[in-house]
Coordinates of C-alpha atoms in Angstrom, one line a residue:
M30 CA -67.2 -35.7 -82.1
K31 CA -67.1 -32.0 -81.8
E32 CA -69.0 -32.2 -78.4
N33 CA -66.3 -34.5 -77.8
K34 CA -63.3 -32.5 -78.8
K35 CA -64.9 -29.5 -76.6
L36 CA -65.7 -31.6 -73.8
Q37 CA -61.9 -32.3 -73.6
E38 CA -60.4 -29.1 -74.1
Q39 CA -62.5 -27.8 -71.3
E40 CA -61.2 -30.9 -69.3
Q41 CA -57.8 -29.9 -70.4
E42 CA -58.5 -26.2 -69.3
I43 CA -59.7 -27.3 -65.8
I44 CA -56.5 -29.6 -65.3
D45 CA -54.0 -26.4 -66.4
L46 CA -56.2 -24.1 -64.4
R47 CA -55.9 -26.6 -61.5
R48 CA -52.3 -27.0 -62.1
A49 CA -52.0 -23.4 -62.2
Y50 CA -53.5 -22.8 -58.8
L51 CA -51.6 -25.5 -57.1
N52 CA -48.5 -24.0 -58.1
I53 CA -49.7 -20.2 -57.0
V54 CA -50.3 -22.3 -53.6
E55 CA -46.9 -23.5 -53.5
D56 CA -45.6 -20.4 -54.5
L57 CA -47.5 -18.6 -51.9
E58 CA -46.6 -21.1 -49.2
R59 CA -42.7 -20.7 -50.1
K60 CA -43.1 -17.1 -50.2
N61 CA -44.8 -17.5 -46.7
M62 CA -42.0 -19.3 -45.6
E63 CA -39.6 -17.3 -46.9
L64 CA -41.2 -14.3 -45.4
E65 CA -41.3 -16.4 -42.2
S66 CA -37.6 -16.9 -42.1
G67 CA -37.0 -13.1 -42.9
Q68 CA -39.3 -12.3 -40.0
R69 CA -37.1 -14.3 -37.8
I70 CA -34.0 -13.0 -39.4
Y71 CA -35.2 -9.8 -38.4
L72 CA -36.2 -11.0 -35.3
S73 CA -33.2 -12.0 -34.6
L74 CA -31.3 -9.0 -36.1
M75 CA -33.4 -6.8 -33.8
E76 CA -32.6 -8.9 -30.9
D77 CA -28.8 -8.6 -31.6
M78 CA -29.1 -4.9 -32.5
E79 CA -30.8 -4.4 -28.9
R80 CA -28.3 -6.6 -27.2
K81 CA -25.2 -4.5 -28.9
N82 CA -26.9 -1.1 -28.2
Q83 CA -27.1 -2.4 -24.3
E84 CA -23.6 -3.6 -24.6
L85 CA -22.8 -0.2 -26.2
V86 CA -24.4 1.7 -23.1
E87 CA -23.2 -0.4 -20.7
K88 CA -19.5 0.1 -22.3
K89 CA -20.3 4.0 -22.4
A90 CA -21.5 4.0 -18.7
Y91 CA -18.3 1.8 -17.7
V92 CA -16.2 4.2 -19.8
E93 CA -17.8 7.2 -18.0
N94 CA -17.0 5.7 -14.6
I95 CA -13.9 4.9 -15.4
L96 CA -13.2 8.5 -16.7
G97 CA -15.1 10.0 -13.8
S98 CA -13.0 8.1 -11.3
I99 CA -9.9 9.5 -12.8
M100 CA -7.9 12.1 -10.4
E101 CA -6.3 13.3 -13.5
M102 CA -7.7 15.9 -16.2
L103 CA -8.4 14.6 -19.5
F104 CA -9.0 16.5 -22.2
V105 CA -10.2 15.1 -26.0
L106 CA -9.2 17.8 -28.6
Q107 CA -9.4 18.3 -31.9
A108 CA -6.4 19.2 -34.2
D109 CA -7.0 23.3 -33.8
G110 CA -7.1 22.2 -30.0
T111 CA -10.9 22.7 -29.7
I112 CA -12.3 21.0 -26.7
E113 CA -14.3 17.7 -27.6
V114 CA -14.6 16.1 -24.2
V115 CA -13.6 16.6 -20.7
N116 CA -14.0 14.4 -17.7
A117 CA -15.1 15.0 -14.0
A118 CA -11.7 16.1 -12.7
V119 CA -11.3 18.8 -15.2
L120 CA -15.0 20.4 -14.1
T121 CA -13.9 19.9 -10.6
L122 CA -10.8 21.5 -10.9
L123 CA -11.5 24.5 -13.4
E124 CA -14.9 25.1 -11.7
Y125 CA -16.6 25.1 -15.1
R126 CA -20.1 23.7 -16.2
E127 CA -19.4 21.1 -19.1
E128 CA -21.1 23.2 -21.7
E129 CA -19.0 26.4 -20.8
I130 CA -15.7 24.6 -21.4
V131 CA -16.5 21.9 -24.6
G132 CA -16.4 23.5 -27.9
K133 CA -14.1 26.0 -27.3
K134 CA -10.3 26.7 -27.6
I135 CA -7.7 25.3 -24.8
D136 CA -5.6 28.2 -24.7
F137 CA -8.6 29.9 -23.0
I138 CA -8.0 28.4 -19.9
L139 CA -4.2 27.8 -20.1
S140 CA -1.6 30.5 -18.6
G141 CA 0.2 31.2 -21.7
A142 CA -0.6 30.7 -25.6
Q143 CA 2.9 29.1 -26.1
Y144 CA 1.4 25.6 -24.9
I145 CA -1.5 25.4 -27.2
K146 CA 1.3 26.1 -30.2
T147 CA 3.3 23.3 -28.7
F148 CA 0.4 21.0 -29.0
L149 CA -0.6 21.9 -32.3
N150 CA 3.2 21.7 -33.7
I151 CA 4.0 18.1 -32.8
G152 CA 1.9 16.4 -35.4
F153 CA 1.9 12.8 -34.8
G154 CA 3.6 12.0 -31.3
S155 CA 3.5 12.4 -28.1
I156 CA 4.8 14.6 -25.3
N157 CA 5.5 13.7 -22.1
H158 CA 6.2 15.6 -18.3
L159 CA 5.6 19.0 -19.9
E160 CA 4.4 21.4 -16.8
I161 CA 1.6 23.9 -17.8
T162 CA -0.3 26.1 -15.8
F163 CA -4.1 26.1 -16.1
I164 CA -6.4 29.2 -15.3
S165 CA -9.7 27.8 -13.0
K166 CA -12.8 30.1 -13.9
T167 CA -12.1 31.9 -10.6
G168 CA -8.7 33.0 -11.8
T169 CA -7.0 30.2 -9.7
K170 CA -3.9 29.0 -10.9
I171 CA -3.4 25.2 -11.5
H172 CA -0.4 23.8 -12.0
A173 CA -0.2 20.6 -13.9
L174 CA 1.9 17.8 -15.2
C175 CA 0.7 16.8 -19.0
S176 CA 1.3 14.1 -21.3
Y177 CA -0.1 14.5 -24.9
L178 CA -0.8 12.2 -27.6
I179 CA -1.8 13.1 -31.4
M180 CA -3.8 10.0 -33.2
Q181 CA -5.0 9.8 -36.5
L182 CA -8.7 9.0 -37.2
E183 CA -9.3 9.3 -40.3
K184 CA -7.4 10.4 -43.8
N185 CA -6.8 14.1 -42.6
K186 CA -8.5 14.1 -39.2
M187 CA -6.3 14.1 -36.0
Q188 CA -7.4 13.9 -32.3
G189 CA -5.6 15.1 -29.5
I190 CA -5.5 13.5 -25.9
L191 CA -4.1 15.6 -22.9
C192 CA -3.9 13.9 -19.4
A193 CA -3.0 17.0 -16.7
R194 CA -2.2 16.0 -13.0
D195 CA -2.5 18.4 -10.7
I196 CA 0.9 19.4 -9.2
S197 CA -0.3 22.8 -7.4
D198 CA 0.6 21.0 -4.0
R199 CA 3.8 19.8 -5.1
K200 CA 5.1 23.0 -6.6
K201 CA 4.3 24.7 -3.7
I202 CA 6.0 22.3 -1.5
E203 CA 9.3 22.9 -3.9
D204 CA 9.0 26.6 -3.8
E205 CA 9.3 26.0 -0.2
I206 CA 12.0 23.9 -0.3
K207 CA 13.7 26.3 -2.7
E208 CA 13.1 29.4 -0.4
N209 CA 14.5 27.5 2.7
L210 CA 17.5 26.0 0.2
K211 CA 18.3 30.0 -0.7
E212 CA 18.1 31.1 3.2
A213 CA 20.3 27.7 4.3
T214 CA 22.8 29.0 1.6
I215 CA 22.5 32.5 2.8
N216 CA 23.3 31.1 5.9
L217 CA 26.2 29.3 5.2
F218 CA 27.9 31.8 2.7
Q219 CA 27.4 34.5 6.0
A220 CA 28.8 31.5 8.6
E221 CA 32.0 30.9 6.0
K222 CA 32.1 35.0 5.6
M223 CA 32.1 35.3 9.7
S224 CA 34.8 32.0 10.0
A225 CA 36.8 34.1 7.6
L226 CA 36.9 37.5 9.3
G227 CA 38.3 35.5 12.4
E228 CA 40.8 34.4 10.7
L229 CA 41.8 38.2 10.0
T230 CA 41.3 39.3 13.4
A231 CA 45.0 39.9 14.2
G232 CA 45.4 41.9 10.9
I233 CA 42.4 43.9 11.4
A234 CA 43.6 44.9 14.6
H235 CA 47.1 45.9 13.1
E236 CA 45.6 47.9 10.8
I237 CA 43.5 49.8 13.5
K238 CA 46.6 50.0 15.9
Q239 CA 48.9 51.6 13.1
P240 CA 46.4 55.1 13.0
L241 CA 46.1 54.9 16.9
N242 CA 49.8 55.0 17.5
V243 CA 49.6 58.1 14.8
I244 CA 47.2 59.5 16.7
R245 CA 48.8 59.1 20.3
M246 CA 52.0 60.3 18.8
I247 CA 50.3 63.9 17.5
A248 CA 48.4 63.9 20.7
Q249 CA 51.6 63.4 22.6
S250 CA 53.4 66.1 21.0
L251 CA 50.4 68.5 20.7
E252 CA 50.4 68.1 25.1
M253 CA 53.7 68.9 25.3
D254 CA 54.1 72.0 23.5
I255 CA 50.8 73.1 25.5
K256 CA 53.0 72.5 28.7
K257 CA 55.4 74.6 27.3
N258 CA 53.8 77.4 26.1
R259 CA 55.0 76.8 22.7
L260 CA 51.8 75.7 20.7
K261 CA 51.4 77.5 17.5
E262 CA 47.7 77.4 15.6
D263 CA 49.1 76.4 12.2
E264 CA 50.9 73.4 14.1
L265 CA 47.6 72.5 15.9
K266 CA 45.9 72.6 12.6
S267 CA 48.6 70.7 11.2
G268 CA 47.9 68.0 13.7
L269 CA 44.3 68.0 13.7
I270 CA 44.1 67.5 10.1
D271 CA 46.7 64.1 10.3
V272 CA 44.7 62.9 13.4
K273 CA 41.3 63.3 11.3
K274 CA 43.4 61.8 8.5
Q275 CA 43.6 58.7 10.8
I276 CA 40.4 58.6 12.1
D277 CA 39.2 58.4 8.5
R278 CA 41.7 56.0 7.9
M279 CA 40.3 53.6 10.7
S280 CA 36.6 54.4 9.7
E281 CA 37.4 53.2 6.2
I282 CA 38.5 49.6 7.9
I283 CA 35.3 49.7 10.4
E284 CA 32.9 50.1 7.3
H285 CA 34.8 47.9 5.3
M286 CA 34.4 45.1 8.1
R287 CA 30.7 46.0 8.7
I288 CA 29.6 45.4 4.6
F289 CA 32.1 42.6 4.8
T290 CA 30.3 40.9 7.9
R291 CA 26.3 42.4 7.6
R292 CA 25.5 42.3 4.2
A293 CA 24.0 39.2 2.3
G294 CA 23.1 38.6 -1.0
T295 CA 24.7 39.2 -4.3
F296 CA 25.5 43.0 -5.1
M297 CA 27.6 42.9 -8.5
E298 CA 29.7 46.1 -10.0
K299 CA 32.4 46.7 -12.3
K300 CA 35.5 46.6 -10.5
D301 CA 39.4 46.4 -10.9
I302 CA 39.8 43.1 -9.5
N303 CA 43.1 44.5 -8.0
E304 CA 41.6 46.6 -5.8
V305 CA 40.1 43.7 -4.2
V306 CA 43.5 42.0 -4.0
Q307 CA 44.9 45.0 -2.4
T308 CA 42.2 45.5 -0.1
T309 CA 42.4 41.9 1.4
C310 CA 45.9 41.6 1.6
K311 CA 46.6 44.5 3.8
F312 CA 44.7 42.3 6.6
F313 CA 47.4 39.7 5.9
Y314 CA 50.8 41.1 6.1
Q315 CA 51.1 41.4 9.4
Q316 CA 49.9 37.7 10.5
L317 CA 51.6 35.9 7.9
K318 CA 54.5 37.4 8.9
A319 CA 54.0 36.5 12.4
H320 CA 54.0 33.0 11.1
D321 CA 57.1 33.6 8.9
I322 CA 55.4 33.6 5.5
E323 CA 55.9 35.9 2.9
L324 CA 53.1 37.2 1.4
S325 CA 53.7 39.1 -2.4
S326 CA 51.3 40.3 -5.0
Q327 CA 52.5 40.4 -8.6
L328 CA 49.4 42.3 -10.4
G329 CA 48.8 42.9 -14.0
S330 CA 48.5 46.5 -14.8
N331 CA 45.7 48.3 -16.6
L332 CA 43.4 45.0 -16.6
P333 CA 40.3 45.2 -18.0
T334 CA 37.1 45.7 -15.1
V335 CA 35.3 42.8 -14.3
L336 CA 31.4 42.3 -13.0
L337 CA 32.0 41.1 -9.6
D338 CA 30.9 41.5 -6.1
P339 CA 33.8 42.5 -4.0
V340 CA 32.7 41.4 -0.8
Q341 CA 32.2 37.8 -2.3
I342 CA 35.4 37.5 -4.4
E343 CA 37.4 38.9 -1.2
Q344 CA 36.0 35.9 0.6
V345 CA 37.4 33.4 -1.8
I346 CA 41.0 34.9 -1.6
I347 CA 40.6 35.2 2.4
N348 CA 39.6 31.3 2.2
L349 CA 42.6 30.7 -0.4
I350 CA 45.3 32.3 1.7
N351 CA 43.9 30.8 5.0
N352 CA 44.1 27.4 3.4
A353 CA 47.6 28.1 2.3
K354 CA 48.7 29.5 5.6
D355 CA 47.3 26.3 7.3
A356 CA 49.3 24.4 4.7
F357 CA 52.4 25.3 6.0
E358 CA 51.8 24.0 9.8
T359 CA 52.4 20.3 8.5
A360 CA 54.6 21.3 5.3
N361 CA 58.3 20.3 5.6
M362 CA 60.1 23.7 4.2
K363 CA 63.6 21.8 4.6
G364 CA 64.6 25.6 5.2
E365 CA 63.1 27.0 2.5
E366 CA 61.4 30.0 3.3
A367 CA 57.7 29.7 3.2
K368 CA 55.7 31.9 0.6
I369 CA 52.4 32.9 -1.0
E370 CA 52.1 34.9 -4.1
I371 CA 49.2 36.2 -6.0
K372 CA 49.2 37.0 -9.9
T373 CA 46.8 38.9 -11.4
Y374 CA 46.9 39.0 -15.6
L375 CA 44.9 39.0 -18.4
I376 CA 44.1 35.7 -21.4
E377 CA 42.5 35.2 -24.1
E378 CA 40.4 31.7 -24.5
K379 CA 39.3 30.2 -27.3
E380 CA 38.5 26.9 -26.9
S381 CA 37.7 26.6 -23.1
P382 CA 34.1 26.6 -21.8
L383 CA 34.8 30.9 -20.9
E384 CA 35.5 31.6 -24.7
G385 CA 37.1 35.5 -24.8
K386 CA 39.4 37.5 -22.7
L387 CA 39.2 36.8 -19.2
V388 CA 41.2 38.4 -16.1
V389 CA 43.0 35.9 -14.2
L390 CA 43.7 35.5 -10.4
E391 CA 45.9 32.6 -8.9
V392 CA 46.9 32.1 -5.5
I393 CA 50.1 30.4 -5.3
D394 CA 51.7 28.6 -2.4
N395 CA 55.1 26.6 -2.2
A396 CA 53.3 24.6 0.9
G397 CA 54.4 20.9 -0.5
G398 CA 51.4 20.9 -2.4
I399 CA 48.1 18.4 -1.7
P400 CA 47.6 14.6 -2.7
E401 CA 46.0 13.3 -5.9
E402 CA 43.3 11.7 -3.7
V403 CA 42.8 14.7 -1.6
A404 CA 42.7 17.3 -4.7
R405 CA 40.2 15.2 -6.5
K406 CA 37.7 15.9 -3.6
I407 CA 38.8 19.6 -2.5
F408 CA 36.2 21.5 -3.9
D409 CA 33.1 18.8 -2.5
P410 CA 31.4 20.1 0.9
F411 CA 32.2 19.3 4.3
F412 CA 35.4 17.8 3.1
T413 CA 38.5 18.8 4.9
T414 CA 41.7 17.4 5.9
K415 CA 41.8 19.9 9.2
A416 CA 41.7 18.5 12.7
P417 CA 38.3 18.5 14.1
G418 CA 36.9 22.1 15.1
K419 CA 39.7 23.6 12.7
G420 CA 37.7 24.0 10.0
T421 CA 33.8 23.4 8.4
G422 CA 35.1 21.7 4.8
L423 CA 32.5 24.3 3.2
G424 CA 35.4 27.1 2.3
L425 CA 36.4 25.7 -1.1
S426 CA 33.0 24.3 -2.0
I427 CA 31.2 27.7 -1.4
S428 CA 34.3 29.7 -3.3
K429 CA 33.7 27.4 -6.0
K430 CA 29.9 28.6 -6.2
I431 CA 30.6 32.0 -6.0
I432 CA 32.8 32.0 -8.7
E433 CA 30.2 30.0 -10.7
N434 CA 27.7 32.5 -10.1
H435 CA 30.2 35.2 -11.3
R436 CA 30.3 33.0 -14.7
G437 CA 33.8 32.0 -13.8
T438 CA 35.8 29.0 -13.1
I439 CA 38.2 27.9 -10.2
T440 CA 40.8 25.4 -11.0
L441 CA 43.6 23.6 -8.8
K442 CA 47.3 22.3 -10.2
T443 CA 49.2 20.7 -7.2
K444 CA 52.5 19.5 -7.5
L445 CA 53.7 17.2 -4.4
Q446 CA 57.2 18.6 -2.3
E447 CA 56.4 21.7 -4.3
G448 CA 53.1 23.1 -4.0
S449 CA 49.6 24.2 -5.0
C450 CA 48.1 27.2 -7.3
F451 CA 44.6 28.1 -7.0
T452 CA 43.5 29.7 -10.5
I453 CA 40.4 31.8 -10.5
S454 CA 39.2 33.1 -14.1
L455 CA 36.5 35.8 -14.6
P456 CA 35.3 36.9 -17.9
I457 CA 35.7 40.7 -18.3
C458 CA 33.3 43.7 -18.7
L459 CA 32.4 44.1 -22.4

């Protein structure tokens, strides 16, 4: 019995061992299957990673090709202005190698530190159409039109993208155009000045003729005294002094005309505007009298000086007087006497664009006024109501430009059947 029991126990142990062995085999087979599955997943992941890595390489090459083909300079900047990335255009235009520029603050290639301050102070957002100047490695200035964008990548981390287009050629053309325009403007001013001088011919001739007549009379008197043997030394000295005075007077007139016709540009000086008015008017009295036009002036006393170019202001006054004279040619005066009056006075403006004390010059006529549709365009360049060949249409537009260059204004008030008043306001010298 004992042997049977022992035999049964041994058989049971063998069964248990066999069962355990089978469980181990099953577990190993299961783990082997899991391992094979894991290997398949790993290989799949590796293949996926390799594919994505290849895609990244291709995308990087694609982006680099795009950046390399962009003609504009492109900078990627840190928040403090440090350069992180540049494209090929930067290296080409600024003549630096990549290692010489990446990692440095952008202000070392900018002409003026104000630009980097502008970039850093905008916070989030963008700047467009900002003109800045880069300095190349060889010192060449490169004018560029820029756009700048700041983005937030992570918390408290910002990045800027600066795109700059080289406009150096455009700037050069613009500068040439400005210079040509400046020269053309000077030529227009000079041409209009010569046109104004042509209108003064009669007045100039009269002003020179007067001292010539005086000299002639003195010479005739001295000649008569010599012939009659009664010439005294003190009379000769007195006569010669008078001749010299008349010659000086003619010299002043000729010198004034020389300055008026030859001088280009603007030469500002502190001046009493009444002096300019008086100098201008003396050339008109005789000419206007020949046209039955009375020229009078009512000039304010003790006016403050004005910073002005006497020749240019004289040109404006000449133009306004000539226009008034021409207006009388078609005016129906109905027996009324034709008059041109010039006034000067001081006012104080508090609400106009020209705030403060102003010296005012008015040129007033009673030539019947100007129609509203004409008055609206009176200061437009090349606008004229005169007959072809009579005027250039530039007189008033140039006059307006001259007054604006003097920080002043010129306006027109007109009333049909009555007359017109051009008002010039100029700030006084403080």
